[in-house]
DNA sequence: CTAAATAGGACCGTTCAAGTCGCATATTCG
DNA sequence: CGAATATGCGACTTGAACGGTCCTATTTAG
């Protein structure tokens, strides 16, 4: 429950790697997969998905591969998850989805929807750049980035 | 992904219902199940779990049932989820869990662990009382409860 | 004693994540 | 041109977890 898909996980890793190597024009799915030991074919499909949603730009053929479509600072973890796993819903009901027989009688869906939004907000406030840059945010005090999230239950 | 278990969902509903009816000494699993249309047997096991972790107090026999072990204000959504679904981890690796071959080479597990803690913090800041009382927090301005969550990536 | 309740184990069907395979298409290079 | 790389994409398999049911034992009020 409340667990991130490994696909999304892999996607974040790949994007982070790309963000860390801005000089290279493009990296192939295999390169990225080898860098971490991710199944190449699987990563390929993930990257294709990210390409289709506009987070990456691809180039086929020799010396082809993928590159970030935007600055790493402007790609949020939320977008990545959304692209890979589809709409972000914490419950089985929340607006847009089907499937929960007791949606009418349920009295906690509104509060949970708010929790959903809060978590989405957290994810939106995290960019690929945040993951890539500075390994130890704790080790370098005075420069921590602080995102304030307001929770209204 | 990132989806709440229906069991946790049901658990929250049940606790909320109990919080809304503090006068009654105890409500049976069947009562609670009927109130929302939840499969009774399933709810029963959930309530048993909540009892074993100390969130509820149970009483067998006729006129038996369940009651909150503490004030609704002192039971967080986090505890409920923890009790029902086990340890809260957003990734497949994060400390305590097994299963992720590439934990050593992975470079995003620390940042994700921090995200994990942030979300856990959000959940911890929500009590059963918050779910139960006041249906429309938006409809009653000036009294919104605001929980500040600091996000440090 | 009996009916209503909790307690808990065994079991099962469906769904979904994770990964694999195969093939088509694009592009570069010799 | 044609071979070598690459992306693009759909079908498929496997395994685990979720949601749910059933059955039995035990407690307890009336
Ligand atoms: S309607 Fe209620 S029970 Fe059904 S998924 Fe939404 S929150 Fe959970
Ligand atoms: S180690 Fe990295 S890839 Fe494996 S689960 Fe943790 S974060 Fe995801």
Tab-separated table of C-alpha atoms (C1' of nucleotides) and ligand atoms in Angstrom:
chain	number	residue	atom	x	y	z
A	1	UNK	CA	0.000	0.000	0.000
A	2	UNK	CA	1.106	3.503	-0.686
A	3	UNK	CA	4.033	1.990	-2.513
A	4	UNK	CA	5.759	3.520	-5.472
A	5	UNK	CA	5.937	1.408	-8.595
A	6	UNK	CA	9.363	0.170	-9.519
A	7	UNK	CA	8.763	1.547	-12.959
A	8	UNK	CA	8.340	4.997	-11.518
A	9	UNK	CA	11.344	4.316	-9.384
A	10	UNK	CA	13.410	3.412	-12.421
A	11	UNK	CA	12.117	6.403	-14.293
A	12	UNK	CA	13.268	8.734	-11.569
A	13	UNK	CA	16.677	7.110	-11.505
A	14	UNK	CA	17.057	7.475	-15.235
A	15	UNK	CA	16.005	11.096	-15.231
A	16	UNK	CA	18.326	11.815	-12.387
A	17	UNK	CA	21.182	10.252	-14.281
A	18	UNK	CA	20.388	12.349	-17.323
A	19	UNK	CA	20.284	15.428	-15.161
A	20	UNK	CA	23.711	14.603	-13.835
A	21	UNK	CA	25.180	14.321	-17.299
A	22	UNK	CA	23.970	17.362	-19.176
A	23	UNK	CA	27.005	17.426	-21.446
A	24	UNK	CA	26.186	14.214	-23.302
A	25	UNK	CA	23.827	14.796	-26.214
A	26	UNK	CA	21.915	11.570	-25.640
A	27	UNK	CA	22.093	8.359	-23.668
A	28	UNK	CA	20.637	5.099	-24.876
A	29	UNK	CA	18.255	3.007	-22.830
A	30	UNK	CA	20.961	0.396	-22.529
A	31	UNK	CA	23.474	2.894	-21.193
A	32	UNK	CA	21.060	3.997	-18.508
A	33	UNK	CA	20.029	0.464	-17.687
A	34	UNK	CA	23.633	-0.659	-17.328
A	35	UNK	CA	24.428	2.266	-15.081
A	36	UNK	CA	22.151	0.871	-12.405
A	37	UNK	CA	21.491	-2.733	-13.344
A	38	UNK	CA	17.929	-2.155	-14.434
A	39	UNK	CA	16.443	-4.588	-16.987
A	40	UNK	CA	17.113	-2.843	-20.284
A	41	UNK	CA	13.908	-3.736	-22.043
A	42	UNK	CA	11.840	-2.554	-19.162
A	43	UNK	CA	13.649	0.733	-18.872
A	44	UNK	CA	13.224	1.187	-22.604
A	45	UNK	CA	9.480	1.141	-22.341
A	46	UNK	CA	9.552	3.496	-19.418
A	47	UNK	CA	11.669	5.956	-21.339
A	48	UNK	CA	9.337	5.678	-24.289
A	49	UNK	CA	6.460	6.567	-22.041
A	50	UNK	CA	8.310	9.541	-20.682
A	51	UNK	CA	9.033	10.591	-24.224
A	52	UNK	CA	5.423	10.371	-25.255
A	53	UNK	CA	4.395	12.608	-22.407
A	54	UNK	CA	7.011	15.135	-23.325
A	55	UNK	CA	9.445	14.810	-20.466
A	56	UNK	CA	12.160	13.374	-22.673
A	57	UNK	CA	13.267	13.827	-26.228
A	58	UNK	CA	14.348	10.766	-28.123
A	59	UNK	CA	16.461	10.151	-31.145
A	60	UNK	CA	16.520	6.837	-32.934
A	61	UNK	CA	19.376	5.310	-34.848
A	62	UNK	CA	23.029	4.980	-33.998
A	63	UNK	CA	24.303	7.307	-31.317
A	64	UNK	CA	20.702	7.940	-30.542
A	65	UNK	CA	19.101	7.891	-27.153
A	66	UNK	CA	17.274	10.134	-24.758
A	67	UNK	CA	17.768	13.582	-23.323
A	68	UNK	CA	15.765	15.741	-20.957
A	69	UNK	CA	13.184	17.816	-22.766
A	70	UNK	CA	13.368	20.547	-20.143
A	71	UNK	CA	15.610	21.770	-17.414
A	72	UNK	CA	15.861	19.280	-14.565
A	73	UNK	CA	14.550	21.966	-12.260
A	74	UNK	CA	11.313	22.069	-14.173
A	75	UNK	CA	10.483	18.403	-14.080
A	76	UNK	CA	8.675	17.328	-10.944
A	77	UNK	CA	8.572	13.878	-9.476
A	78	UNK	CA	4.823	14.148	-9.750
A	79	UNK	CA	4.963	14.452	-13.507
A	80	UNK	CA	7.198	11.439	-13.754
A	81	UNK	CA	4.903	9.290	-11.674
A	82	UNK	CA	1.900	10.562	-13.558
A	83	UNK	CA	3.513	9.741	-16.891
A	84	UNK	CA	4.539	6.260	-15.907
A	85	UNK	CA	1.798	5.023	-13.641
A	86	UNK	CA	-1.106	7.130	-14.770
A	87	UNK	CA	-3.355	9.352	-12.657
A	88	UNK	CA	-2.375	9.710	-9.069
A	89	UNK	CA	-5.066	8.508	-6.682
A	90	UNK	CA	-4.613	7.406	-3.142
A	91	UNK	CA	-7.982	5.736	-2.889
A	92	UNK	CA	-9.874	3.461	-5.233
A	93	UNK	CA	-12.592	5.984	-5.758
A	94	UNK	CA	-11.250	9.439	-6.001
A	95	UNK	CA	-12.633	11.622	-8.669
A	96	UNK	CA	-12.056	10.376	-12.178
A	97	UNK	CA	-11.664	6.732	-11.306
A	98	UNK	CA	-14.380	4.131	-11.230
A	99	UNK	CA	-14.621	1.136	-8.959
A	100	UNK	CA	-15.817	1.518	-5.449
A	101	UNK	CA	-19.336	0.360	-4.840
A	102	UNK	CA	-19.744	2.323	-1.670
A	103	UNK	CA	-18.725	5.714	-2.939
A	104	UNK	CA	-22.177	7.150	-2.174
A	105	UNK	CA	-22.297	5.996	1.424
A	106	UNK	CA	-18.639	6.658	2.090
A	107	UNK	CA	-18.007	9.560	4.423
A	108	UNK	CA	-14.276	9.730	4.316
A	109	UNK	CA	-13.680	10.218	0.646
A	110	UNK	CA	-13.626	13.993	0.838
A	111	UNK	CA	-11.099	14.125	3.647
A	112	UNK	CA	-9.032	11.506	1.885
A	113	UNK	CA	-9.210	13.451	-1.333
A	114	UNK	CA	-7.649	16.322	0.537
A	115	UNK	CA	-4.905	14.065	1.800
A	116	UNK	CA	-4.438	12.967	-1.763
A	117	UNK	CA	-3.959	16.533	-2.887
A	118	UNK	CA	-1.511	17.185	-0.110
A	119	UNK	CA	0.689	14.285	-1.062
A	120	UNK	CA	0.451	15.246	-4.700
A	121	UNK	CA	1.610	18.680	-3.644
A	122	UNK	CA	4.621	17.224	-1.937
A	123	UNK	CA	5.519	15.295	-5.057
A	124	UNK	CA	4.999	18.326	-7.239
A	125	UNK	CA	7.394	20.324	-5.115
A	126	UNK	CA	10.226	17.927	-5.810
A	127	UNK	CA	12.144	18.302	-9.032
A	128	UNK	CA	14.577	15.979	-10.712
A	129	UNK	CA	17.203	18.544	-9.987
A	130	UNK	CA	16.512	18.159	-6.309
A	131	UNK	CA	17.262	14.468	-6.563
A	132	UNK	CA	20.319	14.872	-8.716
A	133	UNK	CA	22.191	17.736	-7.181
A	134	UNK	CA	23.799	17.497	-3.781
A	135	UNK	CA	23.777	14.027	-2.404
A	136	UNK	CA	23.770	15.121	1.188
A	137	UNK	CA	21.384	17.907	1.876
A	138	UNK	CA	21.903	17.364	5.596
A	139	UNK	CA	25.668	17.559	5.288
A	140	UNK	CA	25.533	21.052	3.887
A	141	UNK	CA	23.565	23.194	6.298
A	142	UNK	CA	22.406	26.641	5.446
A	143	UNK	CA	21.429	25.710	1.963
A	144	UNK	CA	18.602	23.277	2.481
A	145	UNK	CA	15.719	23.837	0.227
A	146	UNK	CA	12.514	24.042	2.149
A	147	UNK	CA	9.163	23.485	0.576
A	148	UNK	CA	6.253	24.373	2.756
A	149	UNK	CA	3.176	22.301	2.340
A	150	UNK	CA	0.019	23.417	4.003
A	151	UNK	CA	-2.226	20.688	5.188
A	152	UNK	CA	-5.856	21.496	5.690
A	153	UNK	CA	-7.901	18.592	6.895
B	1	UNK	CA	0.756	2.786	-7.064
B	2	UNK	CA	0.653	4.922	-3.997
B	3	UNK	CA	-2.777	3.519	-3.399
B	4	UNK	CA	-4.303	2.979	-0.005
B	5	UNK	CA	-5.490	-0.516	0.792
B	6	UNK	CA	-9.199	-0.938	1.012
B	7	UNK	CA	-8.667	-2.584	4.343
B	8	UNK	CA	-7.057	0.567	5.665
B	9	UNK	CA	-9.830	2.495	4.045
B	10	UNK	CA	-12.447	0.419	5.833
B	11	UNK	CA	-10.545	0.720	9.068
B	12	UNK	CA	-10.588	4.482	8.880
B	13	UNK	CA	-14.292	4.490	8.154
B	14	UNK	CA	-15.004	2.278	11.112
B	15	UNK	CA	-12.920	4.348	13.475
B	16	UNK	CA	-14.530	7.476	12.222
B	17	UNK	CA	-17.937	6.024	12.860
B	18	UNK	CA	-16.943	5.069	16.373
B	19	UNK	CA	-15.636	8.554	16.943
B	20	UNK	CA	-18.957	9.968	15.856
B	21	UNK	CA	-20.865	7.845	18.324
B	22	UNK	CA	-19.030	8.198	21.607
B	23	UNK	CA	-22.168	7.612	23.646
B	24	UNK	CA	-22.624	3.978	22.653
B	25	UNK	CA	-20.593	1.622	24.826
B	26	UNK	CA	-19.692	-0.676	21.951
B	27	UNK	CA	-20.581	-1.357	18.352
B	28	UNK	CA	-20.354	-4.782	16.779
B	29	UNK	CA	-18.486	-5.493	13.585
B	30	UNK	CA	-21.791	-6.185	11.917
B	31	UNK	CA	-23.221	-2.850	12.970
B	32	UNK	CA	-20.271	-1.019	11.515
B	33	UNK	CA	-20.262	-3.091	8.361
B	34	UNK	CA	-23.943	-2.483	7.766
B	35	UNK	CA	-23.527	1.207	8.288
B	36	UNK	CA	-21.464	1.466	5.144
B	37	UNK	CA	-22.048	-1.744	3.230
B	38	UNK	CA	-18.650	-3.199	3.970
B	39	UNK	CA	-18.315	-7.012	3.924
B	40	UNK	CA	-18.834	-7.924	7.551
B	41	UNK	CA	-16.329	-10.729	7.819
B	42	UNK	CA	-13.633	-8.608	6.318
B	43	UNK	CA	-14.317	-5.694	8.609
B	44	UNK	CA	-14.257	-8.096	11.522
B	45	UNK	CA	-10.702	-9.094	10.854
B	46	UNK	CA	-9.667	-5.509	10.390
B	47	UNK	CA	-11.165	-4.567	13.724
B	48	UNK	CA	-9.428	-7.501	15.333
B	49	UNK	CA	-6.163	-6.248	14.004
B	50	UNK	CA	-6.824	-2.788	15.330
B	51	UNK	CA	-7.651	-4.308	18.671
B	52	UNK	CA	-4.451	-6.269	18.802
B	53	UNK	CA	-2.422	-3.143	18.169
B	54	UNK	CA	-4.216	-1.313	20.912
B	55	UNK	CA	-6.264	1.187	18.949
B	56	UNK	CA	-9.540	-0.452	19.880
B	57	UNK	CA	-10.915	-2.267	22.865
B	58	UNK	CA	-13.120	-5.239	22.273
B	59	UNK	CA	-15.699	-7.073	24.260
B	60	UNK	CA	-17.002	-10.494	23.249
B	61	UNK	CA	-20.409	-11.929	23.922
B	62	UNK	CA	-23.837	-10.416	23.474
B	63	UNK	CA	-23.979	-6.639	23.329
B	64	UNK	CA	-20.271	-6.806	22.824
B	65	UNK	CA	-18.348	-4.985	20.170
B	66	UNK	CA	-15.630	-2.438	19.771
B	67	UNK	CA	-14.846	0.967	21.177
B	68	UNK	CA	-12.002	3.391	20.736
B	69	UNK	CA	-9.174	2.722	23.135
B	70	UNK	CA	-8.162	6.372	23.172
B	71	UNK	CA	-9.580	9.737	22.344
B	72	UNK	CA	-10.216	10.145	18.632
B	73	UNK	CA	-7.863	13.093	18.668
B	74	UNK	CA	-5.019	10.856	19.705
B	75	UNK	CA	-5.331	8.267	17.006
B	76	UNK	CA	-3.574	9.186	13.807
B	77	UNK	CA	-4.324	7.888	10.345
B	78	UNK	CA	-0.746	6.740	10.257
B	79	UNK	CA	-1.264	4.395	13.179
B	80	UNK	CA	-4.301	2.921	11.542
B	81	UNK	CA	-2.525	2.238	8.289
B	82	UNK	CA	0.446	0.876	10.140
B	83	UNK	CA	-1.733	-1.468	12.140
B	84	UNK	CA	-3.633	-2.784	9.167
B	85	UNK	CA	-1.142	-2.861	6.339
B	86	UNK	CA	2.114	-3.125	8.218
B	87	UNK	CA	5.169	-0.857	7.987
B	88	UNK	CA	4.789	2.164	5.793
B	89	UNK	CA	7.290	2.273	2.957
B	90	UNK	CA	6.974	4.141	-0.256
B	91	UNK	CA	9.714	2.222	-2.020
B	92	UNK	CA	10.535	-1.467	-2.173
B	93	UNK	CA	13.812	-0.986	-0.403
B	94	UNK	CA	13.554	1.516	2.349
B	95	UNK	CA	15.129	0.656	5.618
B	96	UNK	CA	13.732	-2.401	7.285
B	97	UNK	CA	12.406	-4.042	4.167
B	98	UNK	CA	14.196	-6.525	1.975
B	99	UNK	CA	13.823	-6.999	-1.732
B	100	UNK	CA	15.534	-4.662	-4.088
B	101	UNK	CA	18.602	-6.064	-5.745
B	102	UNK	CA	19.959	-2.703	-6.700
B	103	UNK	CA	19.859	-1.030	-3.352
B	104	UNK	CA	23.639	-0.622	-3.321
B	105	UNK	CA	23.870	1.052	-6.714
B	106	UNK	CA	20.709	3.056	-6.266
B	107	UNK	CA	21.270	6.768	-5.854
B	108	UNK	CA	17.770	7.916	-5.169
B	109	UNK	CA	16.897	5.877	-2.148
B	110	UNK	CA	17.998	8.508	0.341
B	111	UNK	CA	15.991	11.289	-1.250
B	112	UNK	CA	13.042	8.971	-1.544
B	113	UNK	CA	13.400	7.961	2.065
B	114	UNK	CA	13.011	11.614	2.921
B	115	UNK	CA	9.892	11.817	0.808
B	116	UNK	CA	8.671	8.768	2.635
B	117	UNK	CA	9.156	10.462	5.970
B	118	UNK	CA	7.372	13.546	4.737
B	119	UNK	CA	4.312	11.634	3.675
B	120	UNK	CA	4.362	9.656	6.888
B	121	UNK	CA	4.428	12.989	8.675
B	122	UNK	CA	1.357	14.121	6.815
B	123	UNK	CA	-0.457	10.972	7.799
B	124	UNK	CA	0.671	11.292	11.379
B	125	UNK	CA	-0.716	14.794	11.552
B	126	UNK	CA	-4.207	13.597	10.743
B	127	UNK	CA	-6.312	12.189	13.543
B	128	UNK	CA	-9.507	10.234	13.450
B	129	UNK	CA	-11.131	13.215	15.017
B	130	UNK	CA	-10.145	15.306	12.032
B	131	UNK	CA	-11.994	12.911	9.768
B	132	UNK	CA	-15.030	12.615	11.964
B	133	UNK	CA	-15.777	16.118	13.072
B	134	UNK	CA	-16.970	18.742	10.661
B	135	UNK	CA	-17.826	17.381	7.292
B	136	UNK	CA	-17.030	20.557	5.454
B	137	UNK	CA	-13.888	22.204	6.626
B	138	UNK	CA	-14.131	24.542	3.656
B	139	UNK	CA	-17.664	25.556	4.548
B	140	UNK	CA	-16.617	26.864	7.928
B	141	UNK	CA	-13.841	29.376	7.386
B	142	UNK	CA	-11.815	30.755	10.205
B	143	UNK	CA	-11.564	27.440	11.942
B	144	UNK	CA	-9.505	25.350	9.563
B	145	UNK	CA	-6.911	23.306	11.214
B	146	UNK	CA	-3.578	23.836	9.617
B	147	UNK	CA	-0.762	21.389	9.917
B	148	UNK	CA	2.541	22.597	8.632
B	149	UNK	CA	4.765	20.031	7.084
B	150	UNK	CA	8.306	20.947	6.316
B	151	UNK	CA	9.743	19.324	3.290
B	152	UNK	CA	13.502	19.138	3.054
B	153	UNK	CA	14.738	17.460	-0.066
C	1	DC	C1'	-28.282	-23.480	27.594
C	2	DT	C1'	-28.329	-20.484	23.829
C	3	DA	C1'	-27.743	-16.693	20.959
C	4	DA	C1'	-24.674	-13.039	19.819
C	5	DA	C1'	-20.417	-11.585	19.665
C	6	DT	C1'	-15.054	-11.712	19.116
C	7	DA	C1'	-10.794	-14.425	17.547
C	8	DG	C1'	-8.360	-16.490	14.025
C	9	DG	C1'	-6.897	-19.800	10.536
C	10	DA	C1'	-7.463	-21.697	5.718
C	11	DC	C1'	-8.652	-20.880	1.363
C	12	DC	C1'	-9.660	-18.809	-3.250
C	13	DG	C1'	-10.339	-15.788	-7.351
C	14	DT	C1'	-8.861	-11.523	-9.538
C	15	DT	C1'	-5.965	-8.008	-10.299
C	16	DC	C1'	-1.708	-5.849	-11.184
C	17	DA	C1'	3.187	-5.171	-11.033
C	18	DA	C1'	7.441	-6.828	-13.167
C	19	DG	C1'	9.700	-8.615	-16.633
C	20	DT	C1'	10.358	-10.990	-21.344
C	21	DC	C1'	9.892	-11.610	-26.345
C	22	DG	C1'	9.266	-10.402	-30.918
C	23	DC	C1'	8.788	-7.335	-34.581
C	24	DA	C1'	8.482	-2.875	-36.960
C	25	DT	C1'	10.669	1.495	-37.815
C	26	DA	C1'	14.133	5.060	-37.853
C	27	DT	C1'	19.006	6.584	-38.393
C	28	DT	C1'	23.780	6.550	-38.905
C	29	DC	C1'	27.930	4.782	-40.871
C	30	DG	C1'	30.935	2.260	-43.955
D	1	DC	C1'	22.898	0.120	-50.483
D	2	DG	C1'	23.041	-2.546	-46.328
D	3	DA	C1'	24.491	-3.674	-41.748
D	4	DA	C1'	24.504	-2.113	-37.085
D	5	DT	C1'	22.137	0.494	-33.553
D	6	DA	C1'	18.625	2.587	-31.672
D	7	DT	C1'	13.659	3.679	-30.534
D	8	DG	C1'	8.568	2.305	-30.630
D	9	DC	C1'	5.053	-0.828	-29.404
D	10	DG	C1'	2.108	-4.671	-28.466
D	11	DA	C1'	1.484	-9.498	-26.607
D	12	DC	C1'	2.606	-12.492	-23.278
D	13	DT	C1'	4.008	-14.931	-18.729
D	14	DT	C1'	4.777	-15.171	-13.971
D	15	DG	C1'	4.245	-14.218	-9.176
D	16	DA	C1'	2.654	-11.795	-5.393
D	17	DA	C1'	-0.643	-9.149	-3.100
D	18	DC	C1'	-5.375	-7.691	-2.396
D	19	DG	C1'	-10.164	-8.401	-1.458
D	20	DG	C1'	-13.157	-11.535	0.081
D	21	DT	C1'	-15.370	-16.002	1.873
D	22	DC	C1'	-15.836	-19.927	4.943
D	23	DC	C1'	-15.385	-22.552	8.936
D	24	DT	C1'	-14.398	-23.272	13.738
D	25	DA	C1'	-13.321	-22.117	18.515
D	26	DT	C1'	-14.152	-19.149	22.376
D	27	DT	C1'	-16.292	-15.703	25.239
D	28	DT	C1'	-20.363	-13.850	27.554
D	29	DA	C1'	-24.992	-11.718	28.480
D	30	DG	C1'	-29.701	-13.179	29.346
E	1	LIG	S1	-15.479	5.707	-1.648
E	1	LIG	FE1	-14.728	5.611	0.429
E	1	LIG	S2	-14.301	3.476	0.633
E	1	LIG	FE2	-14.557	3.691	-1.546
E	1	LIG	S3	-12.459	4.099	-2.182
E	1	LIG	FE3	-13.298	6.125	-1.842
E	1	LIG	S4	-12.697	6.489	0.248
E	1	LIG	FE4	-12.347	4.320	0.019
E	2	LIG	S1	16.960	0.816	-3.860
E	2	LIG	FE1	16.485	2.413	-5.315
E	2	LIG	S2	15.463	1.281	-6.875
E	2	LIG	FE2	15.491	-0.168	-5.198
E	2	LIG	S3	13.548	0.294	-4.208
E	2	LIG	FE3	15.002	1.606	-3.160
E	2	LIG	S4	14.804	3.476	-4.314
E	2	LIG	FE4	13.790	1.999	-5.597
